[in-house]
mmCIF file of C-alpha atoms and ligand atoms in Angstrom:
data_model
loop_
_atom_site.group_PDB
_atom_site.id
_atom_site.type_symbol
_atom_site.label_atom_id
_atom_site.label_comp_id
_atom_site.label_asym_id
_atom_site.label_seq_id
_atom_site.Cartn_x
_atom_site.Cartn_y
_atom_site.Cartn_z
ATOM 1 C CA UNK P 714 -6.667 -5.133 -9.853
ATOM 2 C CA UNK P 715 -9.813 -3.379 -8.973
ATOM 3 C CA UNK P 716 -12.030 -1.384 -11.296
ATOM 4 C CA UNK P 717 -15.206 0.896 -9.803
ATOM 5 C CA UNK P 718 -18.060 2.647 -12.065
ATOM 6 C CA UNK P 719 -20.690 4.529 -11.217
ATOM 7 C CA UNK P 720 -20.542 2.806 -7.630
ATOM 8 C CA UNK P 721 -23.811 3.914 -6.048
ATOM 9 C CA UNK P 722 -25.155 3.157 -2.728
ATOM 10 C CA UNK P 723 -28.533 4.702 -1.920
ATOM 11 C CA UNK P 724 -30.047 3.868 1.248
ATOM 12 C CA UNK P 725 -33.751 4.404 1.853
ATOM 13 C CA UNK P 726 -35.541 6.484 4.692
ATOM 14 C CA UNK P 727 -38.764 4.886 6.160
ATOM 15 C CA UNK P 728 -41.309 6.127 8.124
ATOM 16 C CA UNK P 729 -44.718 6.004 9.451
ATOM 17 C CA UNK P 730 -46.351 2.925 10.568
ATOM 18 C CA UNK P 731 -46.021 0.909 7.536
ATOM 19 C CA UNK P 732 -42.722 2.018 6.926
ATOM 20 C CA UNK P 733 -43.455 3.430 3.643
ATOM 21 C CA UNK P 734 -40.010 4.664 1.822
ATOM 22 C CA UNK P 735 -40.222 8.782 2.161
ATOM 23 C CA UNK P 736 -37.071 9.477 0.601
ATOM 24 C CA UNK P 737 -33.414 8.308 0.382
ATOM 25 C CA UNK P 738 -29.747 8.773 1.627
ATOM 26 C CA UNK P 739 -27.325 9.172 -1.331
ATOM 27 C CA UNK P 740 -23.878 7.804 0.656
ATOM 28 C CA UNK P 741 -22.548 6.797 -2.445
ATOM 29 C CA UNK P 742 -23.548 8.656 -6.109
ATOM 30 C CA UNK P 743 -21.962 7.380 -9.320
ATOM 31 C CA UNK P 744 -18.270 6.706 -7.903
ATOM 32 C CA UNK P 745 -15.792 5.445 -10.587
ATOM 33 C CA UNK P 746 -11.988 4.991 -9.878
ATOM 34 C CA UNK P 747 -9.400 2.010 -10.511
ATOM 35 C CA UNK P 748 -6.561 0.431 -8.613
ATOM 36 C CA UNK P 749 -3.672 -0.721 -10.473
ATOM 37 C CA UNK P 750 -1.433 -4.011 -9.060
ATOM 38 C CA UNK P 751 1.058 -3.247 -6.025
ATOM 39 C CA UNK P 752 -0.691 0.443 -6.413
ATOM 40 C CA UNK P 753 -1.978 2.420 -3.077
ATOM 41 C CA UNK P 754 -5.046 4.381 -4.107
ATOM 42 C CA UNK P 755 -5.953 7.155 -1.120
ATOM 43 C CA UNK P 756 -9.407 7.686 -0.723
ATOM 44 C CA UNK P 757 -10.269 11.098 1.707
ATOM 45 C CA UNK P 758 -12.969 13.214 2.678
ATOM 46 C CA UNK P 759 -14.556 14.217 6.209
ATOM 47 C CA UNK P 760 -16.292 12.060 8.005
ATOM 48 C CA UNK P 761 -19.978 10.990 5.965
ATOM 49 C CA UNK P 762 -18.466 11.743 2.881
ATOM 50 C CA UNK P 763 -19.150 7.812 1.810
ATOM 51 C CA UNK P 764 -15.638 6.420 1.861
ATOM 52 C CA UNK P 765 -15.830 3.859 4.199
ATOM 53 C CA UNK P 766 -19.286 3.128 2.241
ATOM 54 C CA UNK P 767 -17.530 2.686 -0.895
ATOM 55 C CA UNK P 768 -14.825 0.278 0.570
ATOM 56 C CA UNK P 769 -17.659 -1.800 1.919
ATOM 57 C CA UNK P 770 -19.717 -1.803 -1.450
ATOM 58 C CA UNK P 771 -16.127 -2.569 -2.937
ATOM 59 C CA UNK P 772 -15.510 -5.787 -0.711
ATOM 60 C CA UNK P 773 -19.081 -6.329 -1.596
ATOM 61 C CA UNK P 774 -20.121 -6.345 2.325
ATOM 62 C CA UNK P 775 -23.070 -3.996 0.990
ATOM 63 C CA UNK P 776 -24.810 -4.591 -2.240
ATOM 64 C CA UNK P 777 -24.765 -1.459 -4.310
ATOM 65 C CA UNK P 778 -27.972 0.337 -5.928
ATOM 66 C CA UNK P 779 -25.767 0.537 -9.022
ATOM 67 C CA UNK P 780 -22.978 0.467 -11.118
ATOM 68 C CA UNK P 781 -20.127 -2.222 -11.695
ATOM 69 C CA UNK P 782 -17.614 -3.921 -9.713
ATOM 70 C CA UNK P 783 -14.512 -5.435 -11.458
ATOM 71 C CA UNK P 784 -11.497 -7.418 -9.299
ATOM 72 C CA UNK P 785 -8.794 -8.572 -12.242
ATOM 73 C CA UNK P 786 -11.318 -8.084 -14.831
ATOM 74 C CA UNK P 787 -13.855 -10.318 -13.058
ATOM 75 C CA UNK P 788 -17.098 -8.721 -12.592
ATOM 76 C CA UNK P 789 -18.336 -9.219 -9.249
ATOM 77 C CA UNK P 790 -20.893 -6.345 -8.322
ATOM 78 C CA UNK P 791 -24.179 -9.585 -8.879
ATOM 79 C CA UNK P 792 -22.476 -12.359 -7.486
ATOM 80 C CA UNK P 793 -24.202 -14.169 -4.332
ATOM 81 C CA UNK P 794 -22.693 -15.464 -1.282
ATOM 82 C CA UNK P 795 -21.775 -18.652 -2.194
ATOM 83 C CA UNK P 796 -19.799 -16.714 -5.376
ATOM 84 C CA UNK P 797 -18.355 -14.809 -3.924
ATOM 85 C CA UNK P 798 -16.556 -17.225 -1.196
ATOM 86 C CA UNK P 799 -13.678 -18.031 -3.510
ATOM 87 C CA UNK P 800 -13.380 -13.999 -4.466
ATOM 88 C CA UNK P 801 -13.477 -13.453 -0.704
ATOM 89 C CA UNK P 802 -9.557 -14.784 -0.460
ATOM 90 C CA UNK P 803 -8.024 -12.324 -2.362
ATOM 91 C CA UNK P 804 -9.736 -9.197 -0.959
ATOM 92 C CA UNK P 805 -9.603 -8.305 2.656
ATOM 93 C CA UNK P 806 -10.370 -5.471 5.040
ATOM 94 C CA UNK P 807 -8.038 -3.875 8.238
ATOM 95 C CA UNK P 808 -10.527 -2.126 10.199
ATOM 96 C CA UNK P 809 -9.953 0.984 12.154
ATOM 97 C CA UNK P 810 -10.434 0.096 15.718
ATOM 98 C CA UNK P 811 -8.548 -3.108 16.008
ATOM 99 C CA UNK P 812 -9.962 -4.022 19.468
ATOM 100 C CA UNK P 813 -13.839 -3.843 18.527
ATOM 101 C CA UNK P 814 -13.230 -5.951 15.798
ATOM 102 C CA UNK P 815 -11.221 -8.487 17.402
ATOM 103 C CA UNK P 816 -13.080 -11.407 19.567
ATOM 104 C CA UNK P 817 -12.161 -10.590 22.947
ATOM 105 C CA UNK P 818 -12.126 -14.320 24.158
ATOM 106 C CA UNK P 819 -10.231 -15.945 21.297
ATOM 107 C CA UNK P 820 -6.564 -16.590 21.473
ATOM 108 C CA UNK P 821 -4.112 -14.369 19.266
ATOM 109 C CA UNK P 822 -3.070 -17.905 17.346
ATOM 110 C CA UNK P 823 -6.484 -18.589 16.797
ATOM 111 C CA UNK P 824 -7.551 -14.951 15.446
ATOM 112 C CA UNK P 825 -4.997 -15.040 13.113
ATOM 113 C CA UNK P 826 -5.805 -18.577 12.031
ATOM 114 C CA UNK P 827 -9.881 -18.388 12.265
ATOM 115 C CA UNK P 828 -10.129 -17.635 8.470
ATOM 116 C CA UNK P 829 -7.086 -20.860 7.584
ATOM 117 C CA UNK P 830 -9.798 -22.995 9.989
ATOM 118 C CA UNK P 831 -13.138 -21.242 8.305
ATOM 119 C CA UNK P 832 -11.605 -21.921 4.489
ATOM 120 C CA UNK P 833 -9.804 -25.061 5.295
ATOM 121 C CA UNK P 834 -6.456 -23.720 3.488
ATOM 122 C CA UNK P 835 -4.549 -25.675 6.040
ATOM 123 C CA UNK P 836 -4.686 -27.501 9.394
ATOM 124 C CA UNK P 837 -2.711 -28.926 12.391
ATOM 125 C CA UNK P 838 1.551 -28.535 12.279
ATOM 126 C CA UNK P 839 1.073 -26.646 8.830
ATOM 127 C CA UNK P 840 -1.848 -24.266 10.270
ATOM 128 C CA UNK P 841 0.323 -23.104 13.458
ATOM 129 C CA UNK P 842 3.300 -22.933 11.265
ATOM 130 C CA UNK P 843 1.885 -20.379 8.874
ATOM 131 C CA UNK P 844 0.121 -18.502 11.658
ATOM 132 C CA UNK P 845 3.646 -17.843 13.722
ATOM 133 C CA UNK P 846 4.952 -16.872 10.703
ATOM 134 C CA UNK P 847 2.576 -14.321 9.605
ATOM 135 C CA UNK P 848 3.168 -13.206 14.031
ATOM 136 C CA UNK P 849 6.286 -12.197 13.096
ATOM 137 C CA UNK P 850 6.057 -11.350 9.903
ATOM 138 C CA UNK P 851 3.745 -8.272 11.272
ATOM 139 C CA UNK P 852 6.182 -7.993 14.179
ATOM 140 C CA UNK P 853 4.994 -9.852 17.237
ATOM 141 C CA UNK P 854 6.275 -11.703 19.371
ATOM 142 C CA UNK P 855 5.761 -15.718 19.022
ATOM 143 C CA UNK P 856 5.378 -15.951 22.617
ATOM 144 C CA UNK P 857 2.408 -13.567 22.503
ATOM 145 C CA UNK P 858 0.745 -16.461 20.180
ATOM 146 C CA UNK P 859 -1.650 -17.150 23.541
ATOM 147 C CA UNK P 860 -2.349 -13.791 24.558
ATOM 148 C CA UNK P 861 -5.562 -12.435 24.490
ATOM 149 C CA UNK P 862 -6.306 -9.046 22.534
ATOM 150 C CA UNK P 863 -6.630 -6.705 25.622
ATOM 151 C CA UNK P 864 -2.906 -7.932 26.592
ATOM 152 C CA UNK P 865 -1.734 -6.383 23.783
ATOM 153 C CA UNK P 866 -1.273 -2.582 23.031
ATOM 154 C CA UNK P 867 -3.405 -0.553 20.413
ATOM 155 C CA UNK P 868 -0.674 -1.367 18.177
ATOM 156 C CA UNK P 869 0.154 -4.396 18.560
ATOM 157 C CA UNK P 870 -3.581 -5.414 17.961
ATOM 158 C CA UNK P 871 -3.580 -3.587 14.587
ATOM 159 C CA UNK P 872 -0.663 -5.677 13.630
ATOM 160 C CA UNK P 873 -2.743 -8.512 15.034
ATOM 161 C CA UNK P 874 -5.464 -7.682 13.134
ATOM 162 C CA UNK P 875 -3.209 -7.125 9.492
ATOM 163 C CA UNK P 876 -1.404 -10.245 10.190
ATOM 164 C CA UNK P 877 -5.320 -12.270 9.984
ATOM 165 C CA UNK P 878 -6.147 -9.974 7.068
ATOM 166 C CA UNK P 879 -2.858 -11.318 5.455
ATOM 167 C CA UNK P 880 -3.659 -15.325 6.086
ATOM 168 C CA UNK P 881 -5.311 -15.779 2.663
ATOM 169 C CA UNK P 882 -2.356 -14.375 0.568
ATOM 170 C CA UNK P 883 -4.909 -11.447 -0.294
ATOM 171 C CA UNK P 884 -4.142 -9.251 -3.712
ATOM 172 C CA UNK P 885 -6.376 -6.375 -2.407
ATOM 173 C CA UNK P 886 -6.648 -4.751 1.046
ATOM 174 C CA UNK P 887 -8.777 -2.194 2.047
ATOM 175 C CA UNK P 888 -7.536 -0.432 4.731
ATOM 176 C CA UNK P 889 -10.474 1.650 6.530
ATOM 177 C CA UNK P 890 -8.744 4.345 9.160
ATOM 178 C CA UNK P 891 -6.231 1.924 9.933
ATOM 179 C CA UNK P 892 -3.981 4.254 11.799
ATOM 180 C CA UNK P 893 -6.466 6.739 13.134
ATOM 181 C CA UNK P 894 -7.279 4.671 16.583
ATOM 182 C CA UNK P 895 -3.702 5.267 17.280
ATOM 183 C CA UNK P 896 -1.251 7.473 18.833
ATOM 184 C CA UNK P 897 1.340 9.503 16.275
ATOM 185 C CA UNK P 898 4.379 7.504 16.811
ATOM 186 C CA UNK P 899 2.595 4.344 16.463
ATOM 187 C CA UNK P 900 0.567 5.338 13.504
ATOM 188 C CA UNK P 901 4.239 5.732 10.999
ATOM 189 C CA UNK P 902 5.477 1.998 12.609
ATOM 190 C CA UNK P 903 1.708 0.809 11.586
ATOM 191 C CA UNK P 904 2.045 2.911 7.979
ATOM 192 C CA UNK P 905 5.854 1.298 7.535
ATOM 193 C CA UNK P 906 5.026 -1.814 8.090
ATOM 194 C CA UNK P 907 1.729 -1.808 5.576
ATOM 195 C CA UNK P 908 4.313 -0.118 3.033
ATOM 196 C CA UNK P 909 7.004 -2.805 3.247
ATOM 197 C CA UNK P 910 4.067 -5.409 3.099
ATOM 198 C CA UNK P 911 3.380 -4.491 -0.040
ATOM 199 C CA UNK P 912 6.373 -4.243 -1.439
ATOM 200 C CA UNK P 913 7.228 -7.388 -0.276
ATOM 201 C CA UNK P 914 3.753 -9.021 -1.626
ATOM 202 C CA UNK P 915 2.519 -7.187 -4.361
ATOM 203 C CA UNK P 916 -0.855 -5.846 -2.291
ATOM 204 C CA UNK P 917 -2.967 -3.277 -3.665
ATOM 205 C CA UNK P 918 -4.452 -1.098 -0.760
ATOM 206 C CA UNK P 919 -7.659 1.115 -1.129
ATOM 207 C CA UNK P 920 -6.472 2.926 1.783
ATOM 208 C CA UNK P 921 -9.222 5.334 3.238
ATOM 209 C CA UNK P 922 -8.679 7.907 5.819
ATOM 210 C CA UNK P 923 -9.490 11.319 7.233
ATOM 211 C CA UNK P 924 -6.069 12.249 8.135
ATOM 212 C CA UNK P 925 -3.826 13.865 4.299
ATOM 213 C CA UNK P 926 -0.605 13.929 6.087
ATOM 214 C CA UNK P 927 -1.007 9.879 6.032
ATOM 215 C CA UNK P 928 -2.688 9.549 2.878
ATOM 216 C CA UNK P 929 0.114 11.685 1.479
ATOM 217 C CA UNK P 930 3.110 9.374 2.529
ATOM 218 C CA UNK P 931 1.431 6.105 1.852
ATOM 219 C CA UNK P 932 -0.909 6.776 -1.542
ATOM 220 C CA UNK P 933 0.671 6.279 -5.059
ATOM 221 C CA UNK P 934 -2.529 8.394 -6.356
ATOM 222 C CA UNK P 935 -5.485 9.864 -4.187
ATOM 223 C CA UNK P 936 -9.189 10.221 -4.701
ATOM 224 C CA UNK P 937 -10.878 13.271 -2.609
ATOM 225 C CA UNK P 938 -14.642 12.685 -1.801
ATOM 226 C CA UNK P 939 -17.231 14.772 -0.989
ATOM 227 C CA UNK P 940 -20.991 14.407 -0.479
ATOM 228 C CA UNK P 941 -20.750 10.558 -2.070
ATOM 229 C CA UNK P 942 -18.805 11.593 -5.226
ATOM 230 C CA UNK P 943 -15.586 11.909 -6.596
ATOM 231 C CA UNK P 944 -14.323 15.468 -6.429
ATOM 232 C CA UNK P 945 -11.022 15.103 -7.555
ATOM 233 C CA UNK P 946 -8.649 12.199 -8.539
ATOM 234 C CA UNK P 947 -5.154 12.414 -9.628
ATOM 235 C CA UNK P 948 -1.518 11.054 -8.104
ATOM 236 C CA UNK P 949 -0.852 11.976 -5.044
ATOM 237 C CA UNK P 950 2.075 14.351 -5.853
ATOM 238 C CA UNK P 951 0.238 16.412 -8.084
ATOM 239 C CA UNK P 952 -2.927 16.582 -5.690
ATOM 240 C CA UNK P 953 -1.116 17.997 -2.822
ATOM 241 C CA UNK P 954 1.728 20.107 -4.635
ATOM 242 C CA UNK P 955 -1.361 21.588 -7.313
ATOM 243 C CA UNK P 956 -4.647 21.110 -6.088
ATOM 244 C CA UNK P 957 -7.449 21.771 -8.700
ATOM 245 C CA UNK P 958 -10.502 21.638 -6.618
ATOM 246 C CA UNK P 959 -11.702 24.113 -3.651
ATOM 247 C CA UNK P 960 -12.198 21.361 -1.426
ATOM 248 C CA UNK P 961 -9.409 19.799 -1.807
ATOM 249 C CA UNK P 962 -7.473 23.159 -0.965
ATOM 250 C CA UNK P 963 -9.505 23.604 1.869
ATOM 251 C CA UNK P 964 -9.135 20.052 3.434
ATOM 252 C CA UNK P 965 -4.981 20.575 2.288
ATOM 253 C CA UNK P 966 -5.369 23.737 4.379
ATOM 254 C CA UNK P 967 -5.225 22.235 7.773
ATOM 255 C CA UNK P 968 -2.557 19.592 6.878
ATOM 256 C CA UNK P 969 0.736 21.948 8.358
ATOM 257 C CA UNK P 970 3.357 22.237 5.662
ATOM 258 C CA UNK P 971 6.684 23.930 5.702
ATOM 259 C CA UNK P 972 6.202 25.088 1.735
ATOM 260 C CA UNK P 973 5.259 28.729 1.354
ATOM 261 C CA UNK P 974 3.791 28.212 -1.935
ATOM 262 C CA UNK P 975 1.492 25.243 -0.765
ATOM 263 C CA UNK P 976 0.576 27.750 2.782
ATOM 264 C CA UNK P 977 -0.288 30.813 0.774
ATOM 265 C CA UNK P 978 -3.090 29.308 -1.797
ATOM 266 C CA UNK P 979 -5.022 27.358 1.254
ATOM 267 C CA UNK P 980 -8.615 28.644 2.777
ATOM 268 C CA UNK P 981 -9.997 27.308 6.103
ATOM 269 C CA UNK P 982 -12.928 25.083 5.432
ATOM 270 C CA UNK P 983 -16.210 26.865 6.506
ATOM 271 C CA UNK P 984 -19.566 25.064 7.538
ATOM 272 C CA UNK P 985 -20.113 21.441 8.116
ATOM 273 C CA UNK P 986 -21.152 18.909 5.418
ATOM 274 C CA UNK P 987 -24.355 19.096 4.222
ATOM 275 C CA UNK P 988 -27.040 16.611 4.627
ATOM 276 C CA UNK P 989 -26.778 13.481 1.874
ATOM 277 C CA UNK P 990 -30.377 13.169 1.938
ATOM 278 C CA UNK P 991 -30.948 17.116 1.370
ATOM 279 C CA UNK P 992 -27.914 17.673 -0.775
ATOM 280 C CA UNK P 993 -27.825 21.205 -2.288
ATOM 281 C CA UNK P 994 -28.414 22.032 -6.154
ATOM 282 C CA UNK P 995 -25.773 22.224 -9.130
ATOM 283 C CA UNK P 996 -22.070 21.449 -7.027
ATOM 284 C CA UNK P 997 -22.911 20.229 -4.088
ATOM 285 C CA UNK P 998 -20.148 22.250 -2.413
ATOM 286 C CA UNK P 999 -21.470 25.382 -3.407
ATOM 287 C CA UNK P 1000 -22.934 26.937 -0.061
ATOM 288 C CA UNK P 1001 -19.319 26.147 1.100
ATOM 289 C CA UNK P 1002 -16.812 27.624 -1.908
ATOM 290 C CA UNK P 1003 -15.440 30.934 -1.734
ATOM 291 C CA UNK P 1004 -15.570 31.212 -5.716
ATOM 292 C CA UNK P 1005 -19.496 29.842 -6.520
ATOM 293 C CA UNK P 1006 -21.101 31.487 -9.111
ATOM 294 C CA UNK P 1007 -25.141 31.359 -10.219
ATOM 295 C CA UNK P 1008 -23.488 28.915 -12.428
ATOM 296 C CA UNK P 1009 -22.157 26.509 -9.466
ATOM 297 C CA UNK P 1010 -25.745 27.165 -7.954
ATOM 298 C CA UNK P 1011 -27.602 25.453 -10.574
ATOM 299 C CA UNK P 1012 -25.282 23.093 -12.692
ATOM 300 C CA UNK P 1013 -23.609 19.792 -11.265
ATOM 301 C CA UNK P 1014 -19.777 20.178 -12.703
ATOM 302 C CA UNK P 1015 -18.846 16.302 -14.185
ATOM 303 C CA UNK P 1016 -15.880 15.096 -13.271
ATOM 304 C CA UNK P 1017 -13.692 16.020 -16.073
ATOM 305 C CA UNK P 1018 -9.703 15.906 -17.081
ATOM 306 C CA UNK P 1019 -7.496 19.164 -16.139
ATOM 307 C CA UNK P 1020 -4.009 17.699 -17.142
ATOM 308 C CA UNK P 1021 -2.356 14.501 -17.641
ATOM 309 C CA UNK P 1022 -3.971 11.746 -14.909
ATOM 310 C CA UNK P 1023 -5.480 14.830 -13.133
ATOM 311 C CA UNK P 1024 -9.658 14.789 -12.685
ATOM 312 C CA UNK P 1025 -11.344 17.906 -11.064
ATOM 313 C CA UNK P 1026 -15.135 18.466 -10.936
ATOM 314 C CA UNK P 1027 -15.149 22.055 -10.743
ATOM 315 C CA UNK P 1028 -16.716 24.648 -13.127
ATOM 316 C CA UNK P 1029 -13.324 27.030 -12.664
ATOM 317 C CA UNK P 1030 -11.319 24.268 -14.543
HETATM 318 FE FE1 SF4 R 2344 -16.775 25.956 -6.170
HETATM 319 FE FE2 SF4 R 2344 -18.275 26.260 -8.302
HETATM 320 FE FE3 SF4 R 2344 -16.088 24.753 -8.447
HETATM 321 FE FE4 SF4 R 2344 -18.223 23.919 -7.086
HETATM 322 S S1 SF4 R 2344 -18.091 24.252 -9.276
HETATM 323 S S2 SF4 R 2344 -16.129 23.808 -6.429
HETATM 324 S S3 SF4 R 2344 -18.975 25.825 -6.212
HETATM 325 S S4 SF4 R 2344 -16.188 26.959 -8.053
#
């Protein structure tokens, strides 16, 4: 469905009165992954790691410094606007704070039916049709059709704002924090109801989030970021039960678990992220592992194969 490689997305620092370029923010830094059909790819890492940068670059809302975009085999990282209209359809985005990116004066029937109007897929008794049945195919109620989005709770407008993502018959979703704005019990209704959607519709998610225990229950395989690269990729079973990179143990460390074996081999993160304009020599997690070496120091580890489907970038592998 999707293909990344070497994704990069370098944004540049200006300064002084003519604004000359003095250096530049590597958010993104040679990031290559796929996502198969009906497959849930997890993409994790604190926050400024680049993820949400990379689902952006993927939908192509930013234009990437480099590398190549494929969406079923159709390259699309050069295309322009007018291009990439008809590409548009079949990839769409769930945002993470459903109310900021929902127009506060528009109707629900008409949020959920702005992108039928914009792209002219249908109009009058077929339009309203398809939009009540997308309200309750997300679980609202069709006489909620003329509320407006602060009469709805947080969840409800996340299903409002799945049920508009899902008006094109998209192939590819990517789902930025889509659970994060909301409370615990409402976040597994939110996560159910994304998982039975794609069951039901064949969707492919690139589902990025902060939060493992999610990730975990919802990702067929999951891609751990750090610092704008790919630290470690591999499915999501083996990445939580045998983690092959430190910072993947460390970020597995504060997800609670009621396995001894998974407790025993986990570190506390120290530190904060470093800077992606100042990023430190050879691994850029270095001044943070408990096991660097000179060698870690001064080399940048590639990421590299350590068993069947499983990529670490990690000199100890
Ligand atoms: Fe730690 Fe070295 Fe591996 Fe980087 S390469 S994660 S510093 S052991």
């Amino acid at each position: 469905m999707l293909e990344v490689e070497g994704l990069k997305m370098h944004f540049p620092i200006r300064a002084g009165v003519f604004g000359g370029v003095v250096g530049h923010v590597h958010a993104v830094d040679g990031v290559s992954f796929d996502v198969g059909e009906g497959e849930t790819v997890g993409l994790v890492g604190e926050s400024g790691c680049g993820k949400t940068t990379v689902g952006r670059s993927v939908l192509r809302l930013l234009k990437p410094t480099a590398g190549r975009i494929r969406l079923e085999g159709e390259d699309i990282t050069h295309l322009g606007n007018r291009a990439l209209r008809s590409h548009r359809r079949r990839m769409q985005i769930i945002f993470q704070d459903p109310f900021s990116s929902l127009d506060p004066r528009m109707k629900a029937r008409d949020i959920v039916g702005e992108l039928l109007d914009v792209r002219g897929v249908a109009r009058g008794a077929e339009r309203d049709e398809r939009v009540e049945a997308l309200f309750e195919r997300v679980g609202l109620r069709r006489d909620q059709l003329s509320n407006y989005p602060h009469e709805f709770s947080g969840g409800q407008r996340q299903r409002l704002g799945i049920a508009r993502a899902l008006s094109l018959n998209p192939r590819l979703i990517v789902c930025d924090e889509p659970v994060s704005a909301l409370d615990v019990s409402i976040q597994a209704q939110v996560i159910n109801l994304l998982m039975d959607l794609k069951r039901e519709l064949s969707l492919s998610y690139l589902f990025i989030a902060h939060d493992l225990a999610v990730v975990e229950h919802i990702s067929d395989r999951v891609a751990v970021m750090y610092l704008g690269r790919i630290v470690e990729f591999a499915r999501a079973k083996d990445l939580f039960e045998n983690p092959q990179h430190p910072y993947t143990e460390s970020l597995l460390a504060a997800v609670p678990s009621t396995d001894p074996g998974r407790r025993q081999r986990r570190r506390l993160l120290q530190g904060d992220v470093p800077s992606p304009i100042n990023r430190p020599s050879g691994c850029h997690f270095h001044p943070r592992c408990p096991y660097a070496t000179e060698q870690c120091r001064e080399e940048d580890p590639q990421l590299k194969p350590v068993a069947e489907g499983h990529l670490a970038a990690c000199h100890l592998r």
